[in-house]
Amino acid sequence: MQPTLDLMSPETRANPYPLYAELRRTGIRQVEPGGMWAVSRYEDVAAVLKDPRRFSSEGLARGFLPPWIQRNPTAQSLVVKDPPEHARLRGRVARAFGPAALAVLEPEIRAIAHELTQRLLHADGEVDFVEAFALRLPVRVLGLLFGLEADEYPKLKGWADDLVSIPAGQHPPEEQARIRQSLVDMERCFEDLIEARRSAPEHDLVSELIRPGEDGSVLTHEELISFLFSLLPAGVETTVYLLANTMYVLSDRPDDFARVRADMRLVPRLIEEVLRFEPPGHSSLRITTEETELAGVHLPRGAVVVVLLASALRDERQFPGADRIDLARGGSSHMAFGHGIHFCLGAMLARLEARLGLEALLPRLQGFTRSPVPIDWSRSLIARGPLALPLKFSPA
Ligand code: HEM
């Protein structure tokens, strides 16, 4: 009998890559928790993500609606829709994340990045980079996107955390009550926002989503609310971890830091390589719609499949020297933003935030060191990054 492999054991969460290497050697197999089927090789991961007919996202909605929650609009969002419904919704919202929309945001994101850098460099001693920078940048960008007032930004982070925590597991009753209240508050906030933009449209995301598409189609109120809900878990945690993982990777590699610092045109390459090497979107889930076969393995109908993006991105057959950071590695043929119909809608925005964040910060640093305490990594299978990253900066 094969030994039990547990994706959520503390050792694996601290460093999942040895287990992923072993999974790639043996191929698709069942793992803990819950006997999920782990898909770990690049070509198998790509095959699953390209085949929403056999590997559905729709069943995942259940995770957002445990018995103690009666209403959660996230359970109807884009990421848990299959075709043809998915294409209709995606077609309607995609424009709001396109180059024209981002060009409007760029100067504001740059200004935020410089302001955060300034504050970071004025802090004495060690600073938690996650709290002081990595978290604040995407939360403020999401606040801008939503057109919220600045005093409402801190709430966004709490709401994002609550939404992410719902499918993740056990909650004591008082926490359940708090999360239910968060859901009510979130919905009220988005209702008010939609109402305000309906009567006085502006140049922002909500106004764009309200406007009829070129074919005259409009999102229903429920679709609009669900989409706004989904941006919190999708857009905050992942971007926080991209920034934090980048600084974590550089803290171990002073030569790479020096190279990038000397030639800032390398920043986009650094971002792509960190996305591949330590991807914040660590895995995705799918459910089989029928009995099926994948890479010679029989999967029953209704099987939960964990698509290990982070393993695929360390697959030597696709990325020679995969366990090394290599700034000369060309292209972005990685799947850190997913693959197929659910490819990340915010990929361009996330890359922009990371680039502007690093362009503001790195030139202001002579160097930085990481505290020797072991990193406490997120305990999620879906998103990976440090919960805190204590760094000491030497300003240039
Ligand atoms: C989908 C990763 C940032 C919005 C996805 C998926 C991945 C991903 C892997 C596919 C999920 C699946 O196939 O099940 C990331 C990473 C990010 C990031 C690594 C940052 C580094 C963002 C941002 C936003 C966003 C900033 C928006 C504010 C979305 C949406 C989807 C999605 C709406 C669903 C798309 C669909 O189902 O068609 N993301 N994401 N993401 N992401 Fe991101």
Short mmCIF file of C-alpha atoms and ligand atoms in Angstrom, two decimals:
data_model
loop_
_atom_site.label_atom_id
_atom_site.label_comp_id
_atom_site.label_asym_id
_atom_site.label_seq_id
_atom_site.Cartn_x
_atom_site.Cartn_y
_atom_site.Cartn_z
CA MET A 1 0.00 0.00 0.00
CA GLN A 2 1.22 3.52 -0.77
CA PRO A 3 1.93 5.74 2.26
CA THR A 4 -0.54 8.53 3.02
CA LEU A 5 0.50 11.86 1.59
CA ASP A 6 -0.90 14.88 3.39
CA LEU A 7 -0.88 18.20 1.55
CA MET A 8 -1.85 20.04 4.73
CA SER A 9 0.67 18.59 7.19
CA PRO A 10 2.73 21.34 8.90
CA GLU A 11 5.93 20.04 7.26
CA THR A 12 4.33 20.19 3.81
CA ARG A 13 2.92 23.67 4.31
CA ALA A 14 6.36 24.84 5.48
CA ASN A 15 7.95 23.41 2.33
CA PRO A 16 5.61 21.63 -0.11
CA TYR A 17 8.15 21.16 -2.90
CA PRO A 18 9.72 17.80 -1.87
CA LEU A 19 6.24 16.25 -1.69
CA TYR A 20 5.32 17.74 -5.08
CA ALA A 21 8.49 16.28 -6.60
CA GLU A 22 7.49 12.88 -5.25
CA LEU A 23 3.95 13.28 -6.62
CA ARG A 24 5.32 14.16 -10.05
CA ARG A 25 7.39 10.97 -9.97
CA THR A 26 4.41 8.74 -9.13
CA GLY A 27 1.75 10.61 -11.15
CA ILE A 28 -1.87 11.28 -10.26
CA ARG A 29 -2.87 9.83 -6.89
CA GLN A 30 -5.15 10.30 -3.90
CA VAL A 31 -3.92 12.43 -1.02
CA GLU A 32 -5.08 13.92 2.25
CA PRO A 33 -7.10 15.91 3.12
CA GLY A 34 -10.24 14.11 2.09
CA GLY A 35 -8.85 11.72 -0.48
CA MET A 36 -8.58 14.43 -3.15
CA TRP A 37 -6.89 13.46 -6.41
CA ALA A 38 -3.64 15.39 -6.75
CA VAL A 39 -2.57 16.39 -10.28
CA SER A 40 1.04 17.50 -10.19
CA ARG A 41 2.71 17.30 -13.63
CA TYR A 42 2.64 20.31 -15.95
CA GLU A 43 0.94 18.57 -18.86
CA ASP A 44 -1.74 16.96 -16.65
CA VAL A 45 -2.47 20.26 -14.88
CA ALA A 46 -2.84 21.98 -18.28
CA ALA A 47 -5.12 19.17 -19.50
CA VAL A 48 -7.47 19.49 -16.50
CA LEU A 49 -7.68 23.29 -16.71
CA LYS A 50 -8.39 23.14 -20.45
CA ASP A 51 -11.30 20.73 -20.01
CA PRO A 52 -14.13 22.34 -18.01
CA ARG A 53 -16.61 19.79 -19.43
CA ARG A 54 -14.99 16.91 -17.53
CA PHE A 55 -13.39 18.99 -14.76
CA SER A 56 -15.99 21.43 -13.49
CA SER A 57 -15.65 24.47 -11.23
CA GLU A 58 -19.35 24.70 -10.46
CA GLY A 59 -19.39 22.21 -7.58
CA LEU A 60 -16.88 24.37 -5.74
CA ALA A 61 -19.63 26.87 -4.95
CA ARG A 62 -20.69 24.55 -2.11
CA GLY A 63 -17.50 25.45 -0.25
CA PHE A 64 -18.72 29.04 0.05
CA LEU A 65 -22.08 27.94 1.48
CA PRO A 66 -21.49 25.74 4.54
CA PRO A 67 -24.67 24.98 6.55
CA TRP A 68 -24.08 27.94 8.89
CA ILE A 69 -24.27 30.47 6.03
CA GLN A 70 -27.60 31.13 4.34
CA ARG A 71 -26.43 33.65 1.76
CA ASN A 72 -23.04 34.25 0.19
CA PRO A 73 -22.96 35.87 -3.28
CA THR A 74 -19.42 34.49 -3.82
CA ALA A 75 -21.09 31.13 -4.42
CA GLN A 76 -22.49 32.45 -7.74
CA SER A 77 -19.35 34.17 -8.98
CA LEU A 78 -17.46 33.80 -12.25
CA VAL A 79 -14.78 31.50 -10.86
CA VAL A 80 -17.36 28.83 -9.93
CA LYS A 81 -19.22 28.92 -13.26
CA ASP A 82 -18.87 26.46 -16.13
CA PRO A 83 -19.60 27.12 -19.83
CA PRO A 84 -21.78 28.50 -21.32
CA GLU A 85 -22.72 30.66 -18.32
CA HIS A 86 -19.05 31.43 -17.63
CA ALA A 87 -18.43 32.88 -21.11
CA ARG A 88 -21.46 35.15 -20.91
CA LEU A 89 -20.40 36.63 -17.55
CA ARG A 90 -16.72 36.84 -18.44
CA GLY A 91 -17.50 38.62 -21.71
CA ARG A 92 -19.42 41.21 -19.76
CA VAL A 93 -16.81 41.97 -17.08
CA ALA A 94 -13.52 41.53 -18.98
CA ARG A 95 -13.38 45.08 -20.34
CA ALA A 96 -13.27 46.50 -16.82
CA PHE A 97 -9.83 44.86 -16.38
CA GLY A 98 -8.40 45.63 -19.80
CA PRO A 99 -5.47 47.91 -20.72
CA ALA A 100 -7.61 51.06 -20.99
CA ALA A 101 -8.96 50.64 -17.45
CA LEU A 102 -5.47 49.93 -16.10
CA ALA A 103 -3.93 52.94 -17.83
CA VAL A 104 -6.28 55.14 -15.78
CA LEU A 105 -5.22 53.44 -12.55
CA GLU A 106 -1.47 53.38 -13.19
CA PRO A 107 -0.52 56.87 -11.91
CA GLU A 108 -2.59 56.35 -8.77
CA ILE A 109 -1.02 52.96 -8.06
CA ARG A 110 2.45 54.45 -8.59
CA ALA A 111 1.67 57.23 -6.12
CA ILE A 112 0.49 54.71 -3.51
CA ALA A 113 3.64 52.63 -4.03
CA HIS A 114 5.87 55.67 -3.47
CA GLU A 115 3.95 56.72 -0.37
CA LEU A 116 4.22 53.22 1.13
CA THR A 117 7.94 53.09 0.29
CA GLN A 118 8.51 56.42 1.99
CA ARG A 119 6.81 55.21 5.17
CA LEU A 120 8.62 51.89 5.10
CA LEU A 121 12.01 53.57 4.93
CA HIS A 122 11.19 55.87 7.81
CA ALA A 123 10.41 52.99 10.14
CA ASP A 124 13.12 52.12 12.66
CA GLY A 125 14.58 48.62 12.88
CA GLU A 126 12.77 45.58 11.60
CA VAL A 127 9.48 46.03 9.73
CA ASP A 128 6.89 43.42 8.81
CA PHE A 129 6.89 43.87 5.04
CA VAL A 130 3.54 42.07 4.68
CA GLU A 131 1.72 44.43 7.02
CA ALA A 132 3.53 47.63 6.04
CA PHE A 133 3.60 47.27 2.25
CA ALA A 134 2.48 44.03 0.59
CA LEU A 135 -0.97 44.17 2.14
CA ARG A 136 -1.57 47.89 1.91
CA LEU A 137 -0.89 48.21 -1.81
CA PRO A 138 -3.54 45.77 -3.15
CA VAL A 139 -6.10 46.76 -0.52
CA ARG A 140 -5.79 50.40 -1.52
CA VAL A 141 -5.91 49.49 -5.21
CA LEU A 142 -9.08 47.50 -4.65
CA GLY A 143 -10.51 50.45 -2.73
CA LEU A 144 -9.70 52.66 -5.73
CA LEU A 145 -11.25 50.15 -8.12
CA PHE A 146 -14.43 50.07 -6.07
CA GLY A 147 -14.41 53.86 -5.70
CA LEU A 148 -14.62 53.57 -1.90
CA GLU A 149 -13.70 56.31 0.54
CA ALA A 150 -10.22 55.93 2.08
CA ASP A 151 -11.61 55.26 5.57
CA GLU A 152 -13.36 52.17 4.22
CA TYR A 153 -10.18 50.51 2.92
CA PRO A 154 -9.22 48.69 6.16
CA LYS A 155 -12.60 46.94 6.17
CA LEU A 156 -11.83 45.44 2.75
CA LYS A 157 -8.95 43.42 4.14
CA GLY A 158 -11.09 42.00 6.95
CA TRP A 159 -13.82 41.09 4.49
CA ALA A 160 -11.36 39.47 2.12
CA ASP A 161 -9.96 37.38 4.99
CA ASP A 162 -13.45 36.33 6.06
CA LEU A 163 -14.43 35.25 2.53
CA VAL A 164 -11.22 33.25 2.09
CA SER A 165 -11.69 31.56 5.45
CA ILE A 166 -15.22 30.24 4.73
CA PRO A 167 -14.29 27.18 2.61
CA ALA A 168 -11.14 26.62 4.64
CA GLY A 169 -12.79 24.82 7.55
CA GLN A 170 -13.76 24.88 11.20
CA HIS A 171 -15.17 28.06 12.72
CA PRO A 172 -16.37 28.38 16.35
CA PRO A 173 -19.96 29.75 16.64
CA GLU A 174 -18.91 33.30 17.59
CA GLU A 175 -16.68 33.46 14.51
CA GLN A 176 -19.51 32.13 12.36
CA ALA A 177 -21.71 34.97 13.64
CA ARG A 178 -19.00 37.54 12.92
CA ILE A 179 -18.50 36.24 9.37
CA ARG A 180 -22.25 36.27 8.73
CA GLN A 181 -22.30 39.91 9.83
CA SER A 182 -19.35 40.65 7.52
CA LEU A 183 -21.30 39.22 4.59
CA VAL A 184 -24.25 41.46 5.42
CA ASP A 185 -21.99 44.54 5.76
CA MET A 186 -20.22 43.76 2.49
CA GLU A 187 -23.45 43.41 0.61
CA ARG A 188 -24.78 46.67 2.06
CA CYS A 189 -21.57 48.46 1.04
CA PHE A 190 -21.77 47.13 -2.54
CA GLU A 191 -25.52 47.88 -2.76
CA ASP A 192 -24.84 51.50 -1.77
CA LEU A 193 -22.03 51.74 -4.28
CA ILE A 194 -24.15 50.37 -7.13
CA GLU A 195 -27.01 52.68 -6.20
CA ALA A 196 -24.69 55.71 -6.16
CA ARG A 197 -23.12 54.86 -9.55
CA ARG A 198 -26.48 54.16 -11.15
CA SER A 199 -27.59 57.70 -10.38
CA ALA A 200 -24.18 59.34 -11.06
CA PRO A 201 -21.79 57.20 -13.14
CA GLU A 202 -18.06 57.84 -12.80
CA HIS A 203 -14.97 56.45 -14.52
CA ASP A 204 -14.62 53.45 -12.26
CA LEU A 205 -15.18 49.71 -12.13
CA VAL A 206 -18.75 49.72 -10.79
CA SER A 207 -19.89 52.34 -13.34
CA GLU A 208 -18.29 50.25 -16.10
CA LEU A 209 -20.00 47.07 -14.89
CA ILE A 210 -23.39 48.79 -14.81
CA ARG A 211 -23.07 50.09 -18.38
CA PRO A 212 -24.67 47.83 -21.05
CA GLY A 213 -22.16 45.86 -23.13
CA GLU A 214 -21.70 46.47 -26.88
CA ASP A 215 -24.45 43.93 -27.59
CA GLY A 216 -26.77 45.74 -25.17
CA SER A 217 -26.53 43.00 -22.51
CA VAL A 218 -26.43 43.98 -18.85
CA LEU A 219 -25.46 42.19 -15.67
CA THR A 220 -28.34 41.52 -13.29
CA HIS A 221 -28.08 43.10 -9.87
CA GLU A 222 -27.29 39.68 -8.36
CA GLU A 223 -24.53 39.04 -10.92
CA LEU A 224 -23.03 42.42 -10.20
CA ILE A 225 -23.01 41.83 -6.45
CA SER A 226 -21.51 38.33 -6.87
CA PHE A 227 -18.76 39.64 -9.09
CA LEU A 228 -17.81 42.41 -6.66
CA PHE A 229 -17.76 39.87 -3.82
CA SER A 230 -15.45 37.59 -5.79
CA LEU A 231 -12.84 40.32 -6.28
CA LEU A 232 -12.05 40.40 -2.58
CA PRO A 233 -10.69 36.86 -2.20
CA ALA A 234 -9.32 36.88 -5.78
CA GLY A 235 -7.58 40.24 -5.70
CA VAL A 236 -6.15 40.80 -2.23
CA GLU A 237 -4.43 37.73 -0.77
CA THR A 238 -2.79 36.65 -4.04
CA THR A 239 -1.26 40.05 -4.77
CA VAL A 240 -0.09 40.44 -1.17
CA TYR A 241 1.74 37.14 -1.51
CA LEU A 242 3.24 38.04 -4.89
CA LEU A 243 4.91 41.11 -3.36
CA ALA A 244 5.90 39.24 -0.19
CA ASN A 245 7.19 36.17 -2.05
CA THR A 246 9.31 38.44 -4.25
CA MET A 247 11.00 40.05 -1.26
CA TYR A 248 11.37 36.63 0.39
CA VAL A 249 13.07 35.24 -2.74
CA LEU A 250 15.38 38.28 -3.01
CA SER A 251 16.26 38.15 0.69
CA ASP A 252 17.90 34.76 0.05
CA ARG A 253 19.57 35.91 -3.18
CA PRO A 254 21.55 39.14 -2.73
CA ASP A 255 23.15 38.67 -6.16
CA ASP A 256 19.78 38.70 -7.88
CA PHE A 257 18.77 41.71 -5.80
CA ALA A 258 21.94 43.52 -6.93
CA ARG A 259 21.34 42.63 -10.59
CA VAL A 260 17.77 43.88 -10.59
CA ARG A 261 18.68 46.96 -8.58
CA ALA A 262 21.37 47.76 -11.17
CA ASP A 263 19.03 47.19 -14.11
CA MET A 264 15.42 47.87 -13.22
CA ARG A 265 14.31 46.62 -16.65
CA LEU A 266 14.68 43.17 -15.09
CA VAL A 267 11.74 43.75 -12.73
CA PRO A 268 9.11 42.16 -15.03
CA ARG A 269 11.35 39.07 -15.43
CA LEU A 270 11.82 38.86 -11.70
CA ILE A 271 8.05 39.00 -11.22
CA GLU A 272 7.48 36.23 -13.80
CA GLU A 273 10.15 34.04 -12.22
CA VAL A 274 8.75 34.51 -8.70
CA LEU A 275 5.27 33.71 -10.04
CA ARG A 276 6.71 30.45 -11.34
CA PHE A 277 9.02 29.59 -8.44
CA GLU A 278 6.78 30.53 -5.50
CA PRO A 279 3.32 31.04 -7.02
CA PRO A 280 0.85 32.87 -4.78
CA GLY A 281 -2.03 31.07 -6.54
CA HIS A 282 -0.79 27.72 -5.31
CA SER A 283 -3.51 25.38 -6.53
CA SER A 284 -7.07 25.21 -7.85
CA LEU A 285 -9.83 22.69 -7.38
CA ARG A 286 -12.11 20.95 -9.89
CA ILE A 287 -14.77 18.24 -9.69
CA THR A 288 -15.15 15.47 -12.27
CA THR A 289 -18.51 15.50 -14.05
CA GLU A 290 -18.24 11.87 -15.17
CA GLU A 291 -16.12 8.75 -14.69
CA THR A 292 -13.01 9.55 -16.57
CA GLU A 293 -9.36 8.79 -17.19
CA LEU A 294 -6.45 11.17 -16.85
CA ALA A 295 -2.86 10.16 -17.68
CA GLY A 296 -3.84 6.51 -17.36
CA VAL A 297 -5.53 6.90 -13.96
CA HIS A 298 -9.22 6.16 -13.50
CA LEU A 299 -11.16 8.89 -11.68
CA PRO A 300 -14.72 8.35 -10.42
CA ARG A 301 -17.53 10.83 -11.12
CA GLY A 302 -17.71 13.59 -8.49
CA ALA A 303 -14.03 13.24 -7.56
CA VAL A 304 -12.39 16.35 -6.10
CA VAL A 305 -9.25 17.10 -8.09
CA VAL A 306 -6.57 19.37 -6.65
CA VAL A 307 -4.66 20.98 -9.49
CA LEU A 308 -1.22 21.72 -8.05
CA LEU A 309 -0.12 24.77 -10.04
CA ALA A 310 2.93 25.18 -7.80
CA SER A 311 4.04 21.65 -8.62
CA ALA A 312 3.47 22.06 -12.37
CA LEU A 313 5.66 25.16 -12.27
CA ARG A 314 8.54 23.13 -10.79
CA ASP A 315 8.18 20.37 -13.40
CA GLU A 316 11.66 19.79 -14.83
CA ARG A 317 10.21 18.56 -18.12
CA GLN A 318 8.75 22.00 -18.70
CA PHE A 319 11.26 24.18 -16.84
CA PRO A 320 14.82 22.82 -16.82
CA GLY A 321 16.51 23.75 -13.53
CA ALA A 322 13.04 24.40 -12.13
CA ASP A 323 14.18 24.59 -8.49
CA ARG A 324 16.43 27.55 -9.30
CA ILE A 325 15.46 31.20 -9.72
CA ASP A 326 16.80 32.16 -13.14
CA LEU A 327 16.28 35.73 -14.30
CA ALA A 328 17.35 34.72 -17.80
CA ARG A 329 14.45 32.28 -18.11
CA GLY A 330 12.42 33.60 -21.01
CA GLY A 331 8.72 33.92 -21.61
CA SER A 332 5.79 33.48 -19.28
CA SER A 333 4.63 30.02 -20.32
CA HIS A 334 3.90 29.36 -16.68
CA MET A 335 0.37 28.85 -15.40
CA ALA A 336 0.66 30.95 -12.24
CA PHE A 337 -2.52 32.78 -13.26
CA GLY A 338 -4.28 29.58 -14.26
CA HIS A 339 -4.97 28.33 -17.76
CA GLY A 340 -7.99 28.05 -20.04
CA ILE A 341 -11.33 29.74 -19.49
CA HIS A 342 -10.71 30.76 -15.87
CA PHE A 343 -7.35 32.39 -16.61
CA CYS A 344 -7.02 35.16 -14.03
CA LEU A 345 -9.01 38.22 -14.96
CA GLY A 346 -6.76 40.36 -12.75
CA ALA A 347 -3.41 39.08 -14.12
CA MET A 348 -2.57 42.36 -15.82
CA LEU A 349 -3.55 44.35 -12.75
CA ALA A 350 -1.56 42.07 -10.43
CA ARG A 351 1.54 42.35 -12.62
CA LEU A 352 1.12 46.12 -12.75
CA GLU A 353 0.80 46.39 -8.96
CA ALA A 354 3.87 44.22 -8.42
CA ARG A 355 5.93 46.12 -10.99
CA LEU A 356 5.01 49.57 -9.69
CA GLY A 357 5.52 48.42 -6.08
CA LEU A 358 9.02 47.09 -6.83
CA GLU A 359 9.92 50.04 -9.06
CA ALA A 360 9.14 52.37 -6.16
CA LEU A 361 10.88 50.31 -3.49
CA LEU A 362 14.00 48.66 -4.91
CA PRO A 363 15.85 51.79 -6.13
CA ARG A 364 15.48 53.24 -2.62
CA LEU A 365 17.29 50.29 -1.04
CA GLN A 366 20.95 49.64 -0.65
CA GLY A 367 20.07 46.27 0.72
CA PHE A 368 17.84 44.45 3.19
CA THR A 369 18.03 41.44 5.46
CA ARG A 370 15.44 38.99 6.66
CA SER A 371 15.04 38.12 10.29
CA PRO A 372 16.40 34.58 10.93
CA VAL A 373 13.10 33.43 12.52
CA PRO A 374 11.42 30.69 10.43
CA ILE A 375 8.68 31.93 8.11
CA ASP A 376 5.10 31.18 9.10
CA TRP A 377 3.54 30.29 5.73
CA SER A 378 -0.18 30.58 5.01
CA ARG A 379 -1.99 27.38 5.85
CA SER A 380 -4.06 27.45 2.69
CA LEU A 381 -3.77 25.07 -0.20
CA ILE A 382 -5.07 27.71 -2.61
CA ALA A 383 -2.82 30.69 -1.82
CA ARG A 384 0.75 30.56 -0.54
CA GLY A 385 2.82 33.30 1.03
CA PRO A 386 4.33 34.36 4.35
CA LEU A 387 1.88 35.55 7.02
CA ALA A 388 4.59 37.96 8.18
CA LEU A 389 7.96 38.89 6.68
CA PRO A 390 10.21 40.80 9.10
CA LEU A 391 12.82 42.72 7.08
CA LYS A 392 15.44 45.29 7.99
CA PHE A 393 16.07 47.84 5.25
CA SER A 394 19.21 49.85 4.50
CA PRO A 395 18.07 52.89 2.52
CA ALA A 396 20.18 53.89 -0.47
C1 HEM B 1 -8.78 33.63 -11.41
C2 HEM B 1 -4.26 33.74 -9.64
C3 HEM B 1 -4.70 38.51 -8.80
C4 HEM B 1 -9.31 38.32 -10.18
C5 HEM B 1 -7.52 33.27 -11.02
C6 HEM B 1 -6.96 31.94 -11.16
C7 HEM B 1 -5.70 31.97 -10.65
C8 HEM B 1 -5.45 33.32 -10.20
C9 HEM B 1 -4.71 30.81 -10.56
C10 HEM B 1 -7.67 30.73 -11.78
C11 HEM B 1 -8.48 29.99 -10.78
C12 HEM B 1 -9.05 28.71 -11.31
O1 HEM B 1 -8.75 28.30 -12.44
O2 HEM B 1 -9.80 28.06 -10.58
C13 HEM B 1 -4.00 35.04 -9.28
C14 HEM B 1 -2.71 35.51 -8.79
C15 HEM B 1 -2.83 36.85 -8.56
C16 HEM B 1 -4.20 37.22 -8.90
C17 HEM B 1 -1.49 34.63 -8.58
C18 HEM B 1 -1.84 37.84 -8.04
C19 HEM B 1 -0.56 37.66 -8.09
C20 HEM B 1 -5.97 38.88 -9.13
C21 HEM B 1 -6.49 40.22 -9.03
C22 HEM B 1 -7.81 40.16 -9.39
C23 HEM B 1 -8.11 38.78 -9.75
C24 HEM B 1 -5.69 41.45 -8.61
C25 HEM B 1 -8.84 41.26 -9.48
C26 HEM B 1 -8.86 42.32 -8.72
C27 HEM B 1 -9.56 37.03 -10.62
C28 HEM B 1 -10.85 36.59 -11.11
C29 HEM B 1 -10.70 35.24 -11.46
C30 HEM B 1 -9.31 34.88 -11.18
C31 HEM B 1 -12.12 37.43 -11.20
C32 HEM B 1 -11.77 34.32 -12.04
C33 HEM B 1 -11.69 34.33 -13.55
C34 HEM B 1 -12.65 33.37 -14.20
O3 HEM B 1 -13.18 32.48 -13.52
O4 HEM B 1 -12.90 33.53 -15.40
N1 HEM B 1 -6.57 34.10 -10.44
N2 HEM B 1 -4.86 36.10 -9.32
N3 HEM B 1 -6.97 38.03 -9.57
N4 HEM B 1 -8.66 35.99 -10.67
FE1 HEM B 1 -6.74 36.08 -10.10
#
